[in-house]
Amino acid sequence: MSPRVAVVTGSNKGIGLAIVKALCQKFEGDVYLTARDSGRGEEAVKSLASEGLKPMFHQLDINDLSSITAAAAYFKDKYGGVDVLVNNAGIAFKTADTAPFATQAEVTLKTNFFATRDMLTHFMPIIKAGGRVVNVSSFVGSRTLNNCSPALQERFRSEDLSEEELVGLMERFVEEAKKGEHKQKGWPDTAYGVSKTGLTTLSMILARRLSKERPGDQILLNACCPGWVRTDMAGPKAPKSPEEGAETPVYLSLLPAGTTQPHGRFVSEKQVQPW
Ligand code: NAP
């Protein structure tokens, strides 16, 4: 049997690095720190090695489809698939950033929603039986959902929402942002928030599909919030350390064999949250 393997995207720093660190200590198998920039990735591997930990490294830029497919092929070939996948890579414009909202919408949705979806499209078929998939979303996505028009809220919460319809909604947000019409069309004024509403909703859709199409494989897929964490993204005033932020993603990554819940949920502080 192939050895077990865990893969964390965007893990050269911040919460992703802390997730890799915890998995090195708790996961029985190989743990891959991945980064879009190999130099930054190798540096991070060295920093963990100096603490006596032994992560492996693979380059992975989620905005680059050829990087995603090369990584998926590598894990399929070397390990027969992936046991734990944590989609952690994400971006956020700073509040003070003066880039036009249309640009912020396009760039933020590109990484946080569309590229993460590309990861899922190419990695879901190689998730092994008993696997765990964790999408690092945000409580901001839940708040954003509650600030959408009633019609949008109804679609995001609907159990019959398809992946195609969700992709269409995310594309529509970007288009309406470009025309300066997003607010009148029922969207809140936050590109990051909409990207995470989309990611949490996508997690629910894919979990329903797993239950339907691979019921015997007992794969659990969830979205989560790490909390407000001191990283380059959130700044130094956040209350949680990266290690504390890693706790819920790591908990979901290591749900023991035979566990049936949570699955297809949004989880924060290790608790299922309303959606
Ligand atoms: P961070 O310190 O800015 O780290 C983000 C990581 O994602 C970096 O390693 C970055 O790589 C990587 N990344 C960005 N684009 C990528 C791409 N195209 N391909 C591969 N990697 C990419 O942020 P963080 O606070 O640790 O955030 C991690 C996750 O938690 C994000 O999804 C974020 O939205 C979520 N989150 C954070 C907070 C918080 O309070 N910090 C709260 C809720 C949710 P580079 O170093 O190359 O840029």
Tab-separated table of C-alpha atoms and ligand atoms in Angstrom, residues 9-16 35-37 40 60-63 88-91 111-112 136-139 192 196 225-234 238, ligand 1:
chain	number	residue	atom	x	y	z
A	9	THR	CA	-1.533	24.826	-0.356
A	10	GLY	CA	0.036	28.231	0.301
A	11	SER	CA	2.026	26.873	3.214
A	12	ASN	CA	5.308	28.796	3.037
A	13	LYS	CA	4.011	31.208	5.716
A	14	GLY	CA	1.094	32.154	7.933
A	15	ILE	CA	-1.674	29.701	8.795
A	16	GLY	CA	-0.628	27.243	6.067
A	35	ALA	CA	4.341	27.161	-2.326
A	36	ARG	CA	3.966	29.024	-5.601
A	37	ASP	CA	7.558	30.254	-5.237
A	40	ARG	CA	10.107	30.797	-0.389
A	60	LEU	CA	2.190	24.527	-6.408
A	61	ASP	CA	0.766	27.784	-7.747
A	62	ILE	CA	-2.994	27.437	-7.664
A	63	ASN	CA	-3.366	30.223	-10.246
A	88	ASN	CA	-5.351	27.171	2.435
A	89	ALA	CA	-3.842	29.487	-0.214
A	90	GLY	CA	-5.687	32.775	-0.375
A	91	ILE	CA	-5.272	36.504	-0.872
A	111	THR	CA	-7.392	33.000	-6.445
A	112	ASN	CA	-9.832	32.439	-3.599
A	136	VAL	CA	-9.899	27.381	4.509
A	137	SER	CA	-12.700	29.895	4.100
A	138	SER	CA	-13.659	32.670	6.521
A	139	PHE	CA	-16.354	33.928	8.864
A	192	TYR	CA	-12.933	38.951	-0.254
A	196	LYS	CA	-15.309	33.141	0.680
A	225	CYS	CA	-12.608	29.556	9.516
A	226	PRO	CA	-9.264	29.702	11.313
A	227	GLY	CA	-10.371	32.721	13.369
A	228	TRP	CA	-8.696	36.121	13.234
A	229	VAL	CA	-4.996	35.309	13.034
A	230	ARG	CA	-1.750	37.341	13.143
A	231	THR	CA	-0.339	36.864	9.645
A	232	ASP	CA	0.796	39.084	6.783
A	233	MET	CA	-2.817	39.014	5.594
A	234	ALA	CA	-4.554	40.050	8.823
A	238	ALA	CA	-5.289	39.846	15.432
B	1	NAP	P1	-0.874	34.889	4.406
B	1	NAP	O1	0.012	34.941	5.572
B	1	NAP	O2	-0.974	36.045	3.487
B	1	NAP	O3	-0.523	33.576	3.581
B	1	NAP	C1	-1.175	33.255	2.382
B	1	NAP	C2	-0.466	32.102	1.729
B	1	NAP	O4	-1.153	31.792	0.509
B	1	NAP	C3	0.985	32.437	1.357
B	1	NAP	O5	1.783	31.295	1.517
B	1	NAP	C4	0.867	32.790	-0.120
B	1	NAP	O6	2.066	32.595	-0.841
B	1	NAP	C5	-0.179	31.750	-0.519
B	1	NAP	N1	-0.744	32.013	-1.841
B	1	NAP	C6	-1.382	33.119	-2.297
B	1	NAP	N2	-1.695	32.955	-3.591
B	1	NAP	C7	-1.257	31.718	-3.964
B	1	NAP	C8	-1.279	30.971	-5.159
B	1	NAP	N3	-1.786	31.479	-6.283
B	1	NAP	N4	-0.761	29.716	-5.150
B	1	NAP	C9	-0.238	29.204	-4.031
B	1	NAP	N5	-0.149	29.872	-2.879
B	1	NAP	C10	-0.656	31.121	-2.843
B	1	NAP	O7	-2.395	34.610	4.850
B	1	NAP	P2	-3.027	33.739	6.048
B	1	NAP	O8	-3.621	34.708	7.006
B	1	NAP	O9	-2.078	32.698	6.511
B	1	NAP	O10	-4.246	33.072	5.259
B	1	NAP	C11	-4.342	31.692	4.974
B	1	NAP	C12	-5.803	31.382	4.646
B	1	NAP	O11	-6.620	31.672	5.785
B	1	NAP	C13	-6.364	32.246	3.497
B	1	NAP	O12	-7.201	31.449	2.680
B	1	NAP	C14	-7.179	33.296	4.230
B	1	NAP	O13	-8.196	33.840	3.419
B	1	NAP	C15	-7.714	32.504	5.396
B	1	NAP	N6	-8.132	33.314	6.551
B	1	NAP	C16	-7.240	34.056	7.250
B	1	NAP	C17	-7.661	34.773	8.358
B	1	NAP	C18	-6.698	35.590	9.201
B	1	NAP	O14	-7.157	36.247	10.161
B	1	NAP	N7	-5.406	35.589	8.918
B	1	NAP	C19	-9.012	34.753	8.739
B	1	NAP	C20	-9.916	33.985	7.996
B	1	NAP	C21	-9.451	33.237	6.917
B	1	NAP	P3	3.132	33.819	-1.091
B	1	NAP	O15	3.990	33.893	0.137
B	1	NAP	O16	3.856	33.355	-2.313
B	1	NAP	O17	2.331	35.078	-1.312
